[in-house]
Short mmCIF file of C-alpha atoms in Angstrom, two decimals:
data_model
loop_
_atom_site.label_atom_id
_atom_site.label_comp_id
_atom_site.label_asym_id
_atom_site.label_seq_id
_atom_site.Cartn_x
_atom_site.Cartn_y
_atom_site.Cartn_z
CA UNK A 1 28.24 23.25 75.10
CA UNK A 2 28.31 19.47 74.87
CA UNK A 3 25.08 17.49 74.63
CA UNK A 4 23.95 16.12 78.03
CA UNK A 5 22.50 12.64 77.99
CA UNK A 6 22.07 10.15 75.13
CA UNK A 7 22.42 11.55 71.61
CA UNK A 8 19.11 11.10 69.73
CA UNK A 9 19.09 9.08 66.50
CA UNK A 10 19.13 11.40 63.47
CA UNK A 11 15.84 11.46 61.57
CA UNK A 12 15.83 12.44 57.86
CA UNK A 13 13.76 15.49 56.96
CA UNK A 14 10.62 14.88 54.93
CA UNK A 15 8.42 17.13 52.85
CA UNK A 16 6.09 17.64 55.85
CA UNK A 17 9.00 19.03 57.90
CA UNK A 18 9.74 21.78 55.35
CA UNK A 19 6.38 22.80 53.86
CA UNK A 20 6.44 25.39 51.08
CA UNK A 21 10.20 25.98 51.29
CA UNK A 22 10.94 28.85 48.89
CA UNK A 23 13.89 28.47 46.54
CA UNK A 24 15.39 31.74 47.89
CA UNK A 25 16.13 30.00 51.20
CA UNK A 26 18.47 27.50 49.50
CA UNK A 27 21.77 29.37 49.34
CA UNK A 28 24.44 26.69 49.15
CA UNK A 29 25.09 23.08 48.24
CA UNK A 30 24.39 21.09 45.06
CA UNK A 31 21.31 19.08 44.20
CA UNK A 32 21.87 15.60 42.72
CA UNK A 33 21.15 15.19 39.00
CA UNK A 34 17.58 14.11 38.27
CA UNK A 35 17.05 10.59 36.96
CA UNK A 36 14.45 7.87 37.08
CA UNK A 37 15.35 6.86 40.66
CA UNK A 38 14.87 10.46 41.89
CA UNK A 39 11.43 10.84 40.35
CA UNK A 40 9.48 8.05 42.02
CA UNK A 41 5.83 8.69 42.84
CA UNK A 42 5.90 12.05 41.06
CA UNK A 43 2.37 13.42 41.00
CA UNK A 44 1.14 15.01 37.78
CA UNK A 45 -0.19 17.96 39.80
CA UNK A 46 3.41 18.85 40.68
CA UNK A 47 4.25 19.44 37.02
CA UNK A 48 3.63 23.01 35.87
CA UNK A 49 4.56 24.88 32.75
CA UNK A 50 4.97 23.55 29.21
CA UNK A 51 7.02 20.48 28.35
CA UNK A 52 9.40 20.85 25.37
CA UNK A 53 8.29 19.40 22.06
CA UNK A 54 9.70 15.95 21.27
CA UNK A 55 12.21 16.02 18.41
CA UNK A 56 14.99 13.86 17.09
CA UNK A 57 17.39 15.48 19.58
CA UNK A 58 15.23 14.25 22.47
CA UNK A 59 14.99 10.68 21.18
CA UNK A 60 18.56 9.50 21.60
CA UNK A 61 19.52 5.89 22.14
CA UNK A 62 16.63 4.46 20.10
CA UNK A 63 17.53 1.50 17.86
CA UNK A 64 17.32 2.21 14.11
CA UNK A 65 17.84 -1.22 12.60
CA UNK A 66 14.69 -1.07 10.42
CA UNK A 67 14.29 2.31 8.74
CA UNK A 68 11.94 3.70 6.09
CA UNK A 69 14.08 5.01 3.22
CA UNK A 70 11.56 5.96 0.54
CA UNK A 71 7.84 5.91 -0.29
CA UNK A 72 6.16 6.09 -3.69
CA UNK A 73 2.40 6.65 -3.79
CA UNK A 74 0.60 6.30 -7.13
CA UNK A 75 -2.70 8.16 -7.44
CA UNK A 76 -2.79 8.48 -11.24
CA UNK A 77 -1.62 6.07 -13.94
CA UNK A 78 2.14 5.55 -14.40
CA UNK A 79 3.99 3.01 -16.51
CA UNK A 80 6.37 1.91 -13.74
CA UNK A 81 7.79 2.68 -10.29
CA UNK A 82 11.56 2.85 -9.84
CA UNK A 83 13.60 3.10 -6.66
CA UNK A 84 17.24 4.06 -7.12
CA UNK A 85 20.10 5.37 -5.00
CA UNK A 86 18.75 4.09 -1.67
CA UNK A 87 21.09 1.12 -1.25
CA UNK A 88 24.09 2.12 0.89
CA UNK A 89 26.69 0.76 3.29
CA UNK A 90 24.43 1.73 6.21
CA UNK A 91 22.18 -1.32 5.67
CA UNK A 92 22.93 -4.90 4.63
CA UNK A 93 19.47 -5.93 3.43
CA UNK A 94 16.30 -4.23 2.22
CA UNK A 95 12.60 -4.97 1.94
CA UNK A 96 9.94 -3.36 -0.24
CA UNK A 97 6.32 -3.45 0.95
CA UNK A 98 3.59 -3.28 -1.70
CA UNK A 99 0.14 -2.06 -0.70
CA UNK A 100 -2.86 -2.20 -3.05
CA UNK A 101 -0.76 -1.97 -6.22
CA UNK A 102 -3.38 -2.19 -8.96
CA UNK A 103 -3.10 -2.36 -12.78
CA UNK A 104 -5.12 -0.27 -15.24
CA UNK A 105 -6.29 -3.38 -17.12
CA UNK A 106 -7.47 -6.85 -16.07
CA UNK A 107 -5.35 -9.96 -16.44
CA UNK A 108 -2.01 -8.30 -15.76
CA UNK A 109 1.04 -9.86 -14.09
CA UNK A 110 3.35 -7.79 -11.90
CA UNK A 111 7.00 -7.76 -12.99
CA UNK A 112 10.30 -6.46 -11.63
CA UNK A 113 13.66 -5.56 -13.09
CA UNK A 114 16.82 -4.86 -11.13
CA UNK A 115 18.86 -1.72 -11.69
CA UNK A 116 22.61 -1.21 -11.95
CA UNK A 117 24.21 2.23 -12.29
CA UNK A 118 20.74 3.82 -12.33
CA UNK A 119 19.52 1.76 -15.28
CA UNK A 120 17.12 -1.18 -15.66
CA UNK A 121 18.85 -4.42 -16.64
CA UNK A 122 16.90 -5.82 -19.60
CA UNK A 123 19.00 -8.76 -20.81
CA UNK A 124 17.67 -12.32 -20.57
CA UNK A 125 19.55 -13.06 -17.34
CA UNK A 126 16.78 -13.47 -14.77
CA UNK A 127 15.65 -16.78 -13.36
CA UNK A 128 12.77 -17.25 -10.95
CA UNK A 129 10.90 -20.09 -9.25
CA UNK A 130 7.58 -19.63 -7.50
CA UNK A 131 4.98 -21.61 -5.65
CA UNK A 132 1.66 -20.72 -4.15
CA UNK A 133 -1.91 -21.60 -3.48
CA UNK A 134 -5.18 -20.37 -4.92
CA UNK A 135 -8.86 -20.77 -4.18
CA UNK A 136 -11.82 -20.42 -6.50
CA UNK A 137 -14.51 -19.69 -3.95
CA UNK A 138 -17.14 -22.39 -3.87
CA UNK A 139 -15.48 -24.50 -6.57
CA UNK A 140 -11.86 -25.60 -6.13
CA UNK A 141 -8.43 -24.91 -4.75
CA UNK A 142 -4.94 -26.07 -5.68
CA UNK A 143 -1.21 -25.50 -5.44
CA UNK A 144 0.75 -23.64 -8.11
CA UNK A 145 4.39 -24.30 -8.96
CA UNK A 146 6.25 -22.56 -11.74
CA UNK A 147 9.46 -20.97 -12.92
CA UNK A 148 10.92 -19.01 -15.78
CA UNK A 149 14.12 -17.67 -17.29
CA UNK A 150 13.39 -14.26 -18.73
CA UNK A 151 14.44 -10.63 -19.14
CA UNK A 152 12.68 -9.75 -15.87
CA UNK A 153 11.22 -11.36 -12.76
CA UNK A 154 7.60 -12.48 -13.22
CA UNK A 155 6.20 -12.22 -9.70
CA UNK A 156 2.54 -13.19 -10.28
CA UNK A 157 0.43 -14.93 -12.87
CA UNK A 158 -1.69 -13.08 -15.45
CA UNK A 159 -4.80 -12.73 -13.34
CA UNK A 160 -4.56 -9.48 -11.36
CA UNK A 161 -7.75 -7.48 -11.76
CA UNK A 162 -8.07 -3.71 -12.06
CA UNK A 163 -11.26 -3.68 -9.95
CA UNK A 164 -10.20 -1.74 -6.86
CA UNK A 165 -13.46 -2.19 -4.97
CA UNK A 166 -13.54 -5.98 -5.17
CA UNK A 167 -9.84 -6.70 -5.45
CA UNK A 168 -7.68 -4.00 -3.93
CA UNK A 169 -4.61 -4.87 -5.99
CA UNK A 170 -1.45 -6.68 -4.89
CA UNK A 171 -0.08 -6.66 -1.35
CA UNK A 172 3.13 -8.20 -0.10
CA UNK A 173 6.86 -7.83 0.35
CA UNK A 174 10.06 -8.31 -1.63
CA UNK A 175 13.43 -8.88 0.10
CA UNK A 176 16.77 -7.82 -1.42
CA UNK A 177 19.76 -9.68 0.00
CA UNK A 178 22.93 -7.56 0.26
CA UNK A 179 22.46 -5.72 -3.05
CA UNK A 180 25.82 -3.93 -2.83
CA UNK A 181 27.96 -7.08 -2.73
CA UNK A 182 30.20 -7.53 -5.77
CA UNK A 183 31.26 -11.15 -5.25
CA UNK A 184 27.95 -12.93 -5.79
CA UNK A 185 24.87 -12.97 -8.00
CA UNK A 186 21.95 -10.94 -6.69
CA UNK A 187 18.97 -12.70 -5.06
CA UNK A 188 15.45 -11.66 -4.20
CA UNK A 189 12.60 -13.47 -2.49
CA UNK A 190 9.18 -12.60 -1.17
CA UNK A 191 5.45 -13.18 -0.97
CA UNK A 192 2.59 -11.43 -2.80
CA UNK A 193 -1.15 -11.90 -2.41
CA UNK A 194 -4.17 -10.75 -4.39
CA UNK A 195 -7.78 -11.59 -5.10
CA UNK A 196 -10.38 -10.95 -7.79
CA UNK A 197 -14.14 -11.24 -8.26
CA UNK A 198 -16.34 -13.18 -10.69
CA UNK A 199 -15.51 -15.91 -9.88
CA UNK A 200 -14.13 -15.08 -6.45
CA UNK A 201 -10.45 -15.95 -6.54
CA UNK A 202 -7.73 -15.74 -3.90
CA UNK A 203 -4.03 -16.36 -4.54
CA UNK A 204 -0.69 -16.24 -2.73
CA UNK A 205 2.68 -16.32 -4.51
CA UNK A 206 5.99 -17.18 -2.86
CA UNK A 207 9.03 -16.62 -5.08
CA UNK A 208 12.81 -16.69 -5.20
CA UNK A 209 14.84 -15.15 -7.99
CA UNK A 210 18.39 -14.62 -9.11
CA UNK A 211 20.01 -12.18 -11.54
CA UNK A 212 23.05 -14.01 -12.93
CA UNK A 213 24.41 -11.70 -15.67
CA UNK A 214 27.17 -10.42 -13.38
CA UNK A 215 28.03 -9.77 -9.74
CA UNK A 216 27.91 -5.98 -9.94
CA UNK A 217 26.25 -4.00 -7.16
CA UNK A 218 22.60 -3.06 -7.56
CA UNK A 219 21.44 0.55 -7.45
CA UNK A 220 17.71 -0.17 -7.27
CA UNK A 221 14.71 -1.87 -8.89
CA UNK A 222 11.66 -1.16 -11.05
CA UNK A 223 8.11 -2.49 -10.62
CA UNK A 224 5.62 -2.58 -13.50
CA UNK A 225 2.85 -4.70 -15.09
CA UNK A 226 3.19 -6.74 -18.28
CA UNK A 227 0.15 -4.97 -19.78
CA UNK A 228 -1.23 -1.55 -19.08
CA UNK A 229 0.02 0.83 -16.41
CA UNK A 230 0.03 1.00 -12.63
CA UNK A 231 -3.28 2.61 -11.69
CA UNK A 232 -2.70 3.10 -7.97
CA UNK A 233 -0.80 1.77 -4.97
CA UNK A 234 1.91 2.43 -2.42
CA UNK A 235 5.43 0.97 -2.28
CA UNK A 236 7.71 1.59 0.70
CA UNK A 237 11.39 0.66 0.86
CA UNK A 238 13.05 -0.10 4.22
CA UNK A 239 16.67 -0.66 5.11
CA UNK A 240 17.60 -3.44 7.56
CA UNK A 241 20.92 -3.50 9.42
#
């Protein structure tokens, strides 16, 4: 039978029109896929059950341009710390972060050698220039400028203390620019800071260095002190796309 009179304007159903609708009453049709626009004003009280644990499979689409590749933590004395085999075509550049790297004896300087084919390069083919500032608390401050050609990079002066309570060792970062390239000499640059007591002393070192023996790809690097061992510290290596 046809509708008599004016057809009423359709009104969408709301939740109050269908209270407590059991799922068994829905026998046909397809619900739209859930997404952010469907789930507006979702009340936490409407969520029951246990959410799945978050894993790598759940976290898709997250940028990974800065990734931790390796960590070395020193808790007992070692002569050196080497990183090798972490440079790959996945990343163009790399940065090593040093945290509280402390020598076993006072007056040590932190050094670095580059590695090729899993071996430290020890020939006299390193050149480095550095600059920085220091402050003797209560007495003086000044700028430092220096440089050296040597068989390794000399990253700080001979004044790093072994006193962990008052000093805390060396902190900072070292950048490696495209270590796998084979058409150019290898470059590093970075900043390191440290302090010492008696007299109170604070210093920052900025440095740039070049290994000019050849243009072969690097496989890694080694950190050590010019006297004594590494007493403690953490070094983390990150890859940067």
